[in-house]
Short mmCIF file of C-alpha atoms in Angstrom, two decimals:
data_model
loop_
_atom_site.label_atom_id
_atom_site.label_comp_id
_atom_site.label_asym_id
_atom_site.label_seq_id
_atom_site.Cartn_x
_atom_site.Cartn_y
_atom_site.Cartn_z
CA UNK A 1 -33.49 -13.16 -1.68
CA UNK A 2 -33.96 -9.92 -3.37
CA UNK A 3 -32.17 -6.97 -2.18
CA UNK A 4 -31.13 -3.26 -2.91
CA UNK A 5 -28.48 -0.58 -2.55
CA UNK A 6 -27.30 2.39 -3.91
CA UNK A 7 -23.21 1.00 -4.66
CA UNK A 8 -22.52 -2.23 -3.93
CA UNK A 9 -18.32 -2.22 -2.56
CA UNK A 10 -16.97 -6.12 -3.47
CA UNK A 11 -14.13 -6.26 -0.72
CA UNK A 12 -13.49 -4.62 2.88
CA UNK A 13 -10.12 -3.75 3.03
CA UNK A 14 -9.33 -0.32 3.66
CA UNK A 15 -10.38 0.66 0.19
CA UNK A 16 -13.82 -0.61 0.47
CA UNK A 17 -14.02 0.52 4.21
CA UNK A 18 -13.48 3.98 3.11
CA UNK A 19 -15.42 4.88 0.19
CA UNK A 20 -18.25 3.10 2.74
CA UNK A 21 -17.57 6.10 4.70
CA UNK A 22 -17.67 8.58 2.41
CA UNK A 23 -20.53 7.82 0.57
CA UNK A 24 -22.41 7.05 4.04
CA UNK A 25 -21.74 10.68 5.50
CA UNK A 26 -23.06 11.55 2.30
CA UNK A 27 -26.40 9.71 2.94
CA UNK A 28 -25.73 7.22 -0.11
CA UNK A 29 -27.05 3.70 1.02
CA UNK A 30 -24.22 0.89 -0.19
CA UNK A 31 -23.58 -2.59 1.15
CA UNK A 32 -19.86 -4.11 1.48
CA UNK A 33 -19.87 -7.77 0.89
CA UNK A 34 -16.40 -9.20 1.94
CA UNK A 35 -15.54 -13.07 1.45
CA UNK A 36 -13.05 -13.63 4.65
CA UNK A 37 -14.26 -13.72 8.04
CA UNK A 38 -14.36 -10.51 9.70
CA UNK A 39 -11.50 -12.22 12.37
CA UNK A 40 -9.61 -12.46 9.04
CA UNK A 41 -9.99 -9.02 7.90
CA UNK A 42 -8.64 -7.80 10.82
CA UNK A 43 -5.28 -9.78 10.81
CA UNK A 44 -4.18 -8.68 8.02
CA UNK A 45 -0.54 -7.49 8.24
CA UNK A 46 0.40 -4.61 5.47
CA UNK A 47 1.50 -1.54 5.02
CA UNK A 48 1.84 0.91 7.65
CA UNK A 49 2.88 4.74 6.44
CA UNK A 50 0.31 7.06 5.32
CA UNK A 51 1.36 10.15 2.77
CA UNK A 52 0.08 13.46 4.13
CA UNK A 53 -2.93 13.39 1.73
CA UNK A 54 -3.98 10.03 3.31
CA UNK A 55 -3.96 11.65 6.70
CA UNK A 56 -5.94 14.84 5.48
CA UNK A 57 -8.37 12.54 4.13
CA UNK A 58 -9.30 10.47 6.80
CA UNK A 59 -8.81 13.89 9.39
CA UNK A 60 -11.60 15.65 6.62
CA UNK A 61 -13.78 12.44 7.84
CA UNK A 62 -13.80 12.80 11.34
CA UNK A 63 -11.63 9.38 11.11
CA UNK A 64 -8.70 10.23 12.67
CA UNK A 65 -8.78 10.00 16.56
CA UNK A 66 -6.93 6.89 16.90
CA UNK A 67 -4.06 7.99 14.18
CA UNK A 68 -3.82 11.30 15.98
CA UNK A 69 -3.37 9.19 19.07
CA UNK A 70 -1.58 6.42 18.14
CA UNK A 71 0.02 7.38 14.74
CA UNK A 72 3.75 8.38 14.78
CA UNK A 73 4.50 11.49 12.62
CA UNK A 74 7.86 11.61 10.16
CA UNK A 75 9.36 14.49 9.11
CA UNK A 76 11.60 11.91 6.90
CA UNK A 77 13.88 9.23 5.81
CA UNK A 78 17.55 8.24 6.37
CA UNK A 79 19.09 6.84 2.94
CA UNK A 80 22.13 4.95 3.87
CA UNK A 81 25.05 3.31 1.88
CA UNK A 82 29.05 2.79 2.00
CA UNK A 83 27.78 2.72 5.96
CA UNK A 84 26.97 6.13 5.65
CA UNK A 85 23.46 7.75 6.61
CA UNK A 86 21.79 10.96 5.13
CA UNK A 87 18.75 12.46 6.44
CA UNK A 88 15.81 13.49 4.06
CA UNK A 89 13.94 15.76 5.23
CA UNK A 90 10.25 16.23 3.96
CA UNK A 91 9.41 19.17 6.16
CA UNK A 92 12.26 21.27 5.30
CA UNK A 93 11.80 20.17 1.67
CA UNK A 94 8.42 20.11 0.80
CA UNK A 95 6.41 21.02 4.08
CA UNK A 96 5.08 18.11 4.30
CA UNK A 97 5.08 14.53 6.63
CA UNK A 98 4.52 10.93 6.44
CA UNK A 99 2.76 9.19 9.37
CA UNK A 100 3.61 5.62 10.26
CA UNK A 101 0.31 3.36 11.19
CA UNK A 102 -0.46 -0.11 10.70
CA UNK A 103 -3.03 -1.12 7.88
CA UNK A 104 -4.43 -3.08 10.39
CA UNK A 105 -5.11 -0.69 12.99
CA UNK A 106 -6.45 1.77 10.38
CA UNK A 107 -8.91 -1.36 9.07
CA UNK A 108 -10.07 -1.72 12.81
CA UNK A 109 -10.59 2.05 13.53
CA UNK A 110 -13.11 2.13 10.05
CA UNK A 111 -14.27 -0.99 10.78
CA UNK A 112 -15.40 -0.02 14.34
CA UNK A 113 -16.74 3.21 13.06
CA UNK A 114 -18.71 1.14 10.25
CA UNK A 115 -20.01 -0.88 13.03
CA UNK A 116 -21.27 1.91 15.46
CA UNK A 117 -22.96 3.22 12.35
CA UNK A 118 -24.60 0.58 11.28
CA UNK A 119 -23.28 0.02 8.30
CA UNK A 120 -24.32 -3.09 6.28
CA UNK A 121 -21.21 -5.41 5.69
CA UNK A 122 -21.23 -8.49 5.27
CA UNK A 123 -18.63 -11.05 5.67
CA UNK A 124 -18.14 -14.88 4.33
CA UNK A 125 -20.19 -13.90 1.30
CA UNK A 126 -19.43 -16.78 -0.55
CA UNK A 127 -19.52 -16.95 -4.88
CA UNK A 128 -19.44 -13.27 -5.42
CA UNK A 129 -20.78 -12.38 -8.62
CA UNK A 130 -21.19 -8.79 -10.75
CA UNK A 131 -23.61 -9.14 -13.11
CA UNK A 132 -24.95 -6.45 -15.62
CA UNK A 133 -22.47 -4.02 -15.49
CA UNK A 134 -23.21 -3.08 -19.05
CA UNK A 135 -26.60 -2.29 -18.29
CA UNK A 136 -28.38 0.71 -16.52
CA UNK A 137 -28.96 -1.31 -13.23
CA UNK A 138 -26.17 -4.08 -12.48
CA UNK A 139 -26.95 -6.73 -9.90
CA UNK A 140 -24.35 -8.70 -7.60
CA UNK A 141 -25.03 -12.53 -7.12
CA UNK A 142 -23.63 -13.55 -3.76
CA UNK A 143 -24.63 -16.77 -1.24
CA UNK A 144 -24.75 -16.08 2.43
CA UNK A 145 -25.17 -19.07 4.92
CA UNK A 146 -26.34 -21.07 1.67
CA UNK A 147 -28.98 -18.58 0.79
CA UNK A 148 -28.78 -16.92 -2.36
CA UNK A 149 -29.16 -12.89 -2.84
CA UNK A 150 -29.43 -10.65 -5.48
CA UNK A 151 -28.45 -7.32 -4.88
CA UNK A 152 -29.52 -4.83 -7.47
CA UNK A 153 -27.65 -1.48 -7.13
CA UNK A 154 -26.56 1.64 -9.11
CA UNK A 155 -23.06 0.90 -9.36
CA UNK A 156 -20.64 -1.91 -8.35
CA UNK A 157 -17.06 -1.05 -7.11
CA UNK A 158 -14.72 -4.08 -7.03
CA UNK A 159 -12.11 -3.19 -4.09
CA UNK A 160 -11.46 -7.32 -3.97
CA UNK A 161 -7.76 -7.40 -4.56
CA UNK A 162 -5.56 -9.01 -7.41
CA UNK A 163 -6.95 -11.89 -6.79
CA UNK A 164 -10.51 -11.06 -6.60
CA UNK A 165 -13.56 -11.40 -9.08
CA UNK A 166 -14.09 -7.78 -10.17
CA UNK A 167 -11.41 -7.44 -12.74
CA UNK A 168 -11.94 -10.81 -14.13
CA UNK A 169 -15.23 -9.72 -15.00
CA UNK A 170 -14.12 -6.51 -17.07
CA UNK A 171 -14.85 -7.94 -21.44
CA UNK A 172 -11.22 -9.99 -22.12
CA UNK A 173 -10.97 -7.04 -25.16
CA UNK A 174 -11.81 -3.91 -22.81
CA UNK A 175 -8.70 -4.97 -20.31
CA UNK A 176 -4.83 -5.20 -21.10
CA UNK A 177 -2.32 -5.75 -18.04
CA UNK A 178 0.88 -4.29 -17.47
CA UNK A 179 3.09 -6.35 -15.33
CA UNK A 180 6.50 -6.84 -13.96
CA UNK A 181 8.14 -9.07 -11.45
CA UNK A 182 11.03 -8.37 -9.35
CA UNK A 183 14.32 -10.83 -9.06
CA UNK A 184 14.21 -10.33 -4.97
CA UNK A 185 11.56 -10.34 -1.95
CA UNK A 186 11.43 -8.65 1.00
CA UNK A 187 11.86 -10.66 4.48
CA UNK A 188 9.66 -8.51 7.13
CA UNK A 189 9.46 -8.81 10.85
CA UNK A 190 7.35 -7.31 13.87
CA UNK A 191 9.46 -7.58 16.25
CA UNK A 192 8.21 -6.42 20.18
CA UNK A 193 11.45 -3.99 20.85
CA UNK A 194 11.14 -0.16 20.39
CA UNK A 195 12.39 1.58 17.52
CA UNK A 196 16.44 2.45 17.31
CA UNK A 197 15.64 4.93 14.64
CA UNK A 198 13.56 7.90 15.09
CA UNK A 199 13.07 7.96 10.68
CA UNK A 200 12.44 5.38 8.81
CA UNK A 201 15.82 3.61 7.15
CA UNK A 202 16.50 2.66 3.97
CA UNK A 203 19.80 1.03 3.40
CA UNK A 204 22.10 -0.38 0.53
CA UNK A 205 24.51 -2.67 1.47
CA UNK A 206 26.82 -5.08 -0.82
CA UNK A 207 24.52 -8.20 0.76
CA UNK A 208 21.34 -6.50 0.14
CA UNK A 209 18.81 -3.68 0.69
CA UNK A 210 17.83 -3.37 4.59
CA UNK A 211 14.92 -1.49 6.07
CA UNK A 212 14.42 -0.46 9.95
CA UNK A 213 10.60 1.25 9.94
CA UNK A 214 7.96 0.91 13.05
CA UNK A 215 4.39 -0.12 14.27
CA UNK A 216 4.30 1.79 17.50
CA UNK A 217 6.81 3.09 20.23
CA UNK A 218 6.91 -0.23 21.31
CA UNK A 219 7.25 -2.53 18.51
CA UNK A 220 9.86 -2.02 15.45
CA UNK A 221 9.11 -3.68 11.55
CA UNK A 222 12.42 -4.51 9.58
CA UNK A 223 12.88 -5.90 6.53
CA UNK A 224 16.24 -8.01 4.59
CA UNK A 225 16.18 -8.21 0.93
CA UNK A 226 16.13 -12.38 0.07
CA UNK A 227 15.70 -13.75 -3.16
CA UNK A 228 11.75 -14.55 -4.07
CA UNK A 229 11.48 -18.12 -3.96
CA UNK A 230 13.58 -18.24 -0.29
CA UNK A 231 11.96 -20.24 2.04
CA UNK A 232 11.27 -18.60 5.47
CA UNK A 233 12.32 -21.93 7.45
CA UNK A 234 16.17 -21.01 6.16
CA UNK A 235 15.76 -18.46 8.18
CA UNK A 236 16.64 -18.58 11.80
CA UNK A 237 15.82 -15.57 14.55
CA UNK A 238 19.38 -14.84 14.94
CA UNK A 239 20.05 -15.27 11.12
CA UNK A 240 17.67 -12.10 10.93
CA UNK A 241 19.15 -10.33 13.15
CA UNK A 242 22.56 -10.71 11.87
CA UNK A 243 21.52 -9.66 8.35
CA UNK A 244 19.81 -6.85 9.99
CA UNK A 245 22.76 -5.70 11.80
CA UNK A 246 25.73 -6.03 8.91
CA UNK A 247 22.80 -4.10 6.18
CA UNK A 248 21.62 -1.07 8.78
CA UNK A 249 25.15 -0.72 10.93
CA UNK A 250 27.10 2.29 10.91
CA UNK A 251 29.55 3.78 13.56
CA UNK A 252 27.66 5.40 16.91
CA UNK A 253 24.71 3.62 16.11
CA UNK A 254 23.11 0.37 17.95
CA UNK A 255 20.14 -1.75 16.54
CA UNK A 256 18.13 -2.59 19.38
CA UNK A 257 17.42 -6.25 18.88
CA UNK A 258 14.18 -8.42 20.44
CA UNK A 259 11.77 -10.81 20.50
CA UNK A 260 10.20 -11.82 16.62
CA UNK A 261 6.42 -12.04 16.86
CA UNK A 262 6.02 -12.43 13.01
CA UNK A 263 8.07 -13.04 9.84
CA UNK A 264 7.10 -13.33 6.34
CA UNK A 265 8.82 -13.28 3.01
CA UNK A 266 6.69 -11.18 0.22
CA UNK A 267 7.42 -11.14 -3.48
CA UNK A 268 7.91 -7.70 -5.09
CA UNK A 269 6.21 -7.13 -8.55
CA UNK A 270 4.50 -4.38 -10.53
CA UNK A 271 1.02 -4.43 -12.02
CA UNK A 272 -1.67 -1.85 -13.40
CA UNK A 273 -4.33 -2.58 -15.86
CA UNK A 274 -5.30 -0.75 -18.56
CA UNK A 275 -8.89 0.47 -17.00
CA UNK A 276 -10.23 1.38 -13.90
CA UNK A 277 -14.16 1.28 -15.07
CA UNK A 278 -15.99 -0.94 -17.19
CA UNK A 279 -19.88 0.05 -18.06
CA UNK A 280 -21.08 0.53 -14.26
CA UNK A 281 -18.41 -1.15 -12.56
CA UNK A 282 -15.05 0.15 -11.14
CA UNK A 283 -11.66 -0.94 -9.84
CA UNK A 284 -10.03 0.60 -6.44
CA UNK A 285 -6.81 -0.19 -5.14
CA UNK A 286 -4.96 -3.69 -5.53
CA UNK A 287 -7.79 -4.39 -8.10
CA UNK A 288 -6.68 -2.58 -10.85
CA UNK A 289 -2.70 -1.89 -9.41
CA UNK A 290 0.32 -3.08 -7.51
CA UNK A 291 3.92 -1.69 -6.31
CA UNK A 292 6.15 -2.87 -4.80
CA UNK A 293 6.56 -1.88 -1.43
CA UNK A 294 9.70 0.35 -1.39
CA UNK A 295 8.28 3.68 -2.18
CA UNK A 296 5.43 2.67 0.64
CA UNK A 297 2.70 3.69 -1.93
CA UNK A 298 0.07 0.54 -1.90
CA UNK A 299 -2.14 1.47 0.38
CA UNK A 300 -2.24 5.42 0.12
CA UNK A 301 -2.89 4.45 -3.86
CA UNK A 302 -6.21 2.87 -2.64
CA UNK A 303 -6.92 5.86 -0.80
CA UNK A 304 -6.27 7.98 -3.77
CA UNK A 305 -8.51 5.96 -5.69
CA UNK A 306 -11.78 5.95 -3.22
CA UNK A 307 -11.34 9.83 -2.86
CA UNK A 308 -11.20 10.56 -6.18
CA UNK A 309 -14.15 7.38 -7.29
CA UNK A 310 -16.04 8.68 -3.73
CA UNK A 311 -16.10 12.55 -4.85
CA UNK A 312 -17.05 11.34 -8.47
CA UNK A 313 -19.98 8.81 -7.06
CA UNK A 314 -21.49 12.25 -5.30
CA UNK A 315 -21.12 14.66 -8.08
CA UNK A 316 -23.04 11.87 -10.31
CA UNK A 317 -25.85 11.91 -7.91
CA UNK A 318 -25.91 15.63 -8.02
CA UNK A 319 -26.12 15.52 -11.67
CA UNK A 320 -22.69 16.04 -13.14
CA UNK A 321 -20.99 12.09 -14.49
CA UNK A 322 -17.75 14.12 -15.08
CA UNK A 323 -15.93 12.47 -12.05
CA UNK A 324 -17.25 9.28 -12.91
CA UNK A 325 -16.58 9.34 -16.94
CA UNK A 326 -12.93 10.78 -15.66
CA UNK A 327 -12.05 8.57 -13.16
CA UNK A 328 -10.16 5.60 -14.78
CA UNK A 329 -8.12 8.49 -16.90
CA UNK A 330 -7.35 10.58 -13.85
CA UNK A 331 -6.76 6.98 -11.40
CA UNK A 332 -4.06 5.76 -13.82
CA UNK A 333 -2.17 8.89 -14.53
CA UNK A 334 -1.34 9.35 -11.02
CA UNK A 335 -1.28 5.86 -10.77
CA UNK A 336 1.54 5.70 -13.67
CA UNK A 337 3.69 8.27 -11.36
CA UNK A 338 3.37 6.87 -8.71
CA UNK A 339 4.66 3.50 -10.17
CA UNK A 340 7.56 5.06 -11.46
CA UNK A 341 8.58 6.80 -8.29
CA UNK A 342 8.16 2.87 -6.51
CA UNK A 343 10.52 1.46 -9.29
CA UNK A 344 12.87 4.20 -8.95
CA UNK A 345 13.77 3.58 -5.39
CA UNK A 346 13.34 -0.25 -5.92
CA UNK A 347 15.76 -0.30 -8.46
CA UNK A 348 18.33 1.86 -6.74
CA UNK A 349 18.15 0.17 -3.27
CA UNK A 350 18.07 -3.15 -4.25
CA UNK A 351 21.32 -5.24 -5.18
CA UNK A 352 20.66 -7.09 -8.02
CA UNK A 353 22.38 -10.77 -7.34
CA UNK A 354 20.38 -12.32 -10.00
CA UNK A 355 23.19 -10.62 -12.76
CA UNK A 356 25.73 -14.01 -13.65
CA UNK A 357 28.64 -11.67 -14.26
CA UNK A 358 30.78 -10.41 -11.19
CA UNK A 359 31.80 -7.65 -12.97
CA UNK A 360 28.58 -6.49 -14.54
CA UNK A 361 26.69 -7.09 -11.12
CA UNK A 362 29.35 -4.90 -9.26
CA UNK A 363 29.17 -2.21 -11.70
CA UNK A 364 25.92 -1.71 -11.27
CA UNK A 365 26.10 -1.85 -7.74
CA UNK A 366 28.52 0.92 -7.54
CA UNK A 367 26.18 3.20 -10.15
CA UNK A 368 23.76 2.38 -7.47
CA UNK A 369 25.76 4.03 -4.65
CA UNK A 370 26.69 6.81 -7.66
CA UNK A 371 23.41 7.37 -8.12
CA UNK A 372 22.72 7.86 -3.77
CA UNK A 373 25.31 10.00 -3.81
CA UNK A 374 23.57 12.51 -6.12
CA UNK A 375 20.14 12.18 -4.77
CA UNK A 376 21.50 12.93 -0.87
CA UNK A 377 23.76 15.54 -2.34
CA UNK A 378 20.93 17.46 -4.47
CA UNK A 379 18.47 19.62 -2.70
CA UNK A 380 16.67 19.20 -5.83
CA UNK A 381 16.99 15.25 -6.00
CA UNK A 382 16.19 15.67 -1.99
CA UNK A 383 12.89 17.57 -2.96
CA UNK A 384 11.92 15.72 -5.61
CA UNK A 385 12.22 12.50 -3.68
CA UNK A 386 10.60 13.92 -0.67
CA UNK A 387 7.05 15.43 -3.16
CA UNK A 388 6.92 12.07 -4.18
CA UNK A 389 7.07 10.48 -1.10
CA UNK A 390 4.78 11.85 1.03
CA UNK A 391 2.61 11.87 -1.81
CA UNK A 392 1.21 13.62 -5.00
CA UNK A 393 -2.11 15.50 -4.95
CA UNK A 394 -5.32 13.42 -4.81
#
């Protein structure tokens, strides 16, 4: 079957979701063509805080009326260490907030909008194909309840993931990865108990890092720092909940504990390719770059990426490729920063076991506290932490 679009969006995540919606309010026809179940899409658990850009964005789309409702506003972060917590905060710093809400709720709340609209998405599309992106008018090969379809389009944008087609279809000599993996993983929980914390916590502690962030008023998401290859059956409920309590203690405070709903262990690594575009196709979000999860950057990166690849998609239809011929250069130097800000609290937070020699492993543990001491100590450290944090201009 022979179809057509204007941009055909491989993936519907909140990438793909997005730039959906902004090239829809712009009256630009596009199709997203997703290859989980729609049940699936929606169950993904991710990342939950949203820089202040993220926020404007979706509030300049009219997208917003379940984050203003539901969404939990942060003027900061605590940094703890040597059981001792310092406050960061953003709004006296920088004038600016983060917002805690679930991926998943955000994918619902564009997904539902998507829906109301019409918009044409479809899921299980099965052997997902870009073809002709060198040429003038690319076409993407896909099989739908064992039919096959051609869709012929303008431009393709692969918002599939790292593990998705798009970038594997980028010339072998057009693409070189950058890559890095990370000697520890991160052991998250939902658990259904509300938050002790009223900031998000970030905590060193001689075992490991510890983190104490949110979903709602009603349900708190922690995280233990275990080694990458730790199997989540070693760890027991009350296992968690002892590690939680010896990392994020400190005198006059209680961590409210309660029942787990979910636990996961996650892998931390780095990745960003060389090129965001390749003849009529481009990359968005986790296609073309990865953080680790520290810095909370994932998926307000993919944001970045669809407002700046959604803005250039209009200007090109108005006449001026600029956007579009800039795009990969102006994606990967913010892209580059914001990297560097994720590895910079990574590597500062996290204690690095993996060193064989005691005294090697403490000394870098104590540069590590060192190194806290000056950044809660510095109103310039303090503001430079807090610019990058709740995020660098789009």
């Amino acid at each position: 079957m022979h179809q057509t679009t204007g941009v055909a969006i491989i993936g519907a995540g909140p990438a793909g979701l997005l730039l959906g919606h902004i090239l829809g309010q712009a009256g630009v026809p596009f199709t997203i063509l997703e290859r989980s179940s729609r049940e699936h899409v929606l169950g993904r658990i991710r990342a939950g805080v949203l820089e202040q850009g993220s926020v404007d964005i979706l509030a300049e789309l009219g997208l917003d009326a379940r984050l203003r409702e539901r969404g939990l506003t942060h003027h900061g972060i605590y940094l703890q260490f040597e059981r001792q917590r310092h406050h960061v905060d953003f709004q006296e710093l920088v004038g600016r907030t983060v917002t805690v809400y679930g991926q998943q709720a955000l994918v619902a709340d564009l997904l539902a909008e998507h829906e109301r609209l019409g918009s044409r998405i479809v899921f299980e599309a099965e052997d997902v194909e870009p073809v002709g992106i060198a040429g003038k008018r690319p076409e993407v090969i896909y099989t739908k309840d064992g039919e096959v379809h051609e869709l012929a389009c303008d431009f393709v944008v692969g918002a599939d993931g790292y593990h998705g087609i798009c970038r594997q279809r980028v010339p072998a000599g057009d693409l070189q990865v950058f890559e890095r993996s990370y000697p520890f993983g991160w052991l998250g929980i939902l658990a259904d108990v509300p938050p002790s914390t009223d900031d998000l916590i970030y905590a060193l502690h001689a075992d490991g890092f510890g983190m104490h962030s949110m979903r709602s008023l009603e349900v708190s998401r922690l995280y233990v720092q275990v080694g990458p290859d730790e199997s989540i059956d070693a760890w027991s409920d009350a296992r968690i909940w002892d590690a939680l309590q010896t990392r994020l203690g400190v005198d006059g405070w209680e961590l409210q504990e309660g029942p787990i709903t979910e636990k996961s262990i996650t892998p931390m690594r780095s990745f960003v390719v060389s090129t965001m575009s390749s003849g009529r196709m481009f990359l968005a979000g986790d296609a073309g770059h990865i953080v680790p999860p520290t810095g909370a950057k994932g998926l307000n990166s993919a944001i970045a990426d669809v407002a700046m690849l959604g803005r250039a998609l209009l200007d090109h239809r108005a006449g001026d490729s600029t956007g579009l011929d800039r795009y990969s250069d102006r994606a990967l130097a913010r892209q580059w920063k914001v990297q560097h800000f994720s590895q910079w609290m990574t590597e500062m937070l996290h204690v690095h076991h993996e060193v064989p020699d005691a005294s090697a492993r403490a000394f870098r543990y104590r540069s590590q506290v060192g190194q806290l001491e000056y950044v809660t100590g510095s109103e310039h450290a303090m503001r430079s932490l807090a610019e990058q944090y709740a995020g660098l201009p789009f």
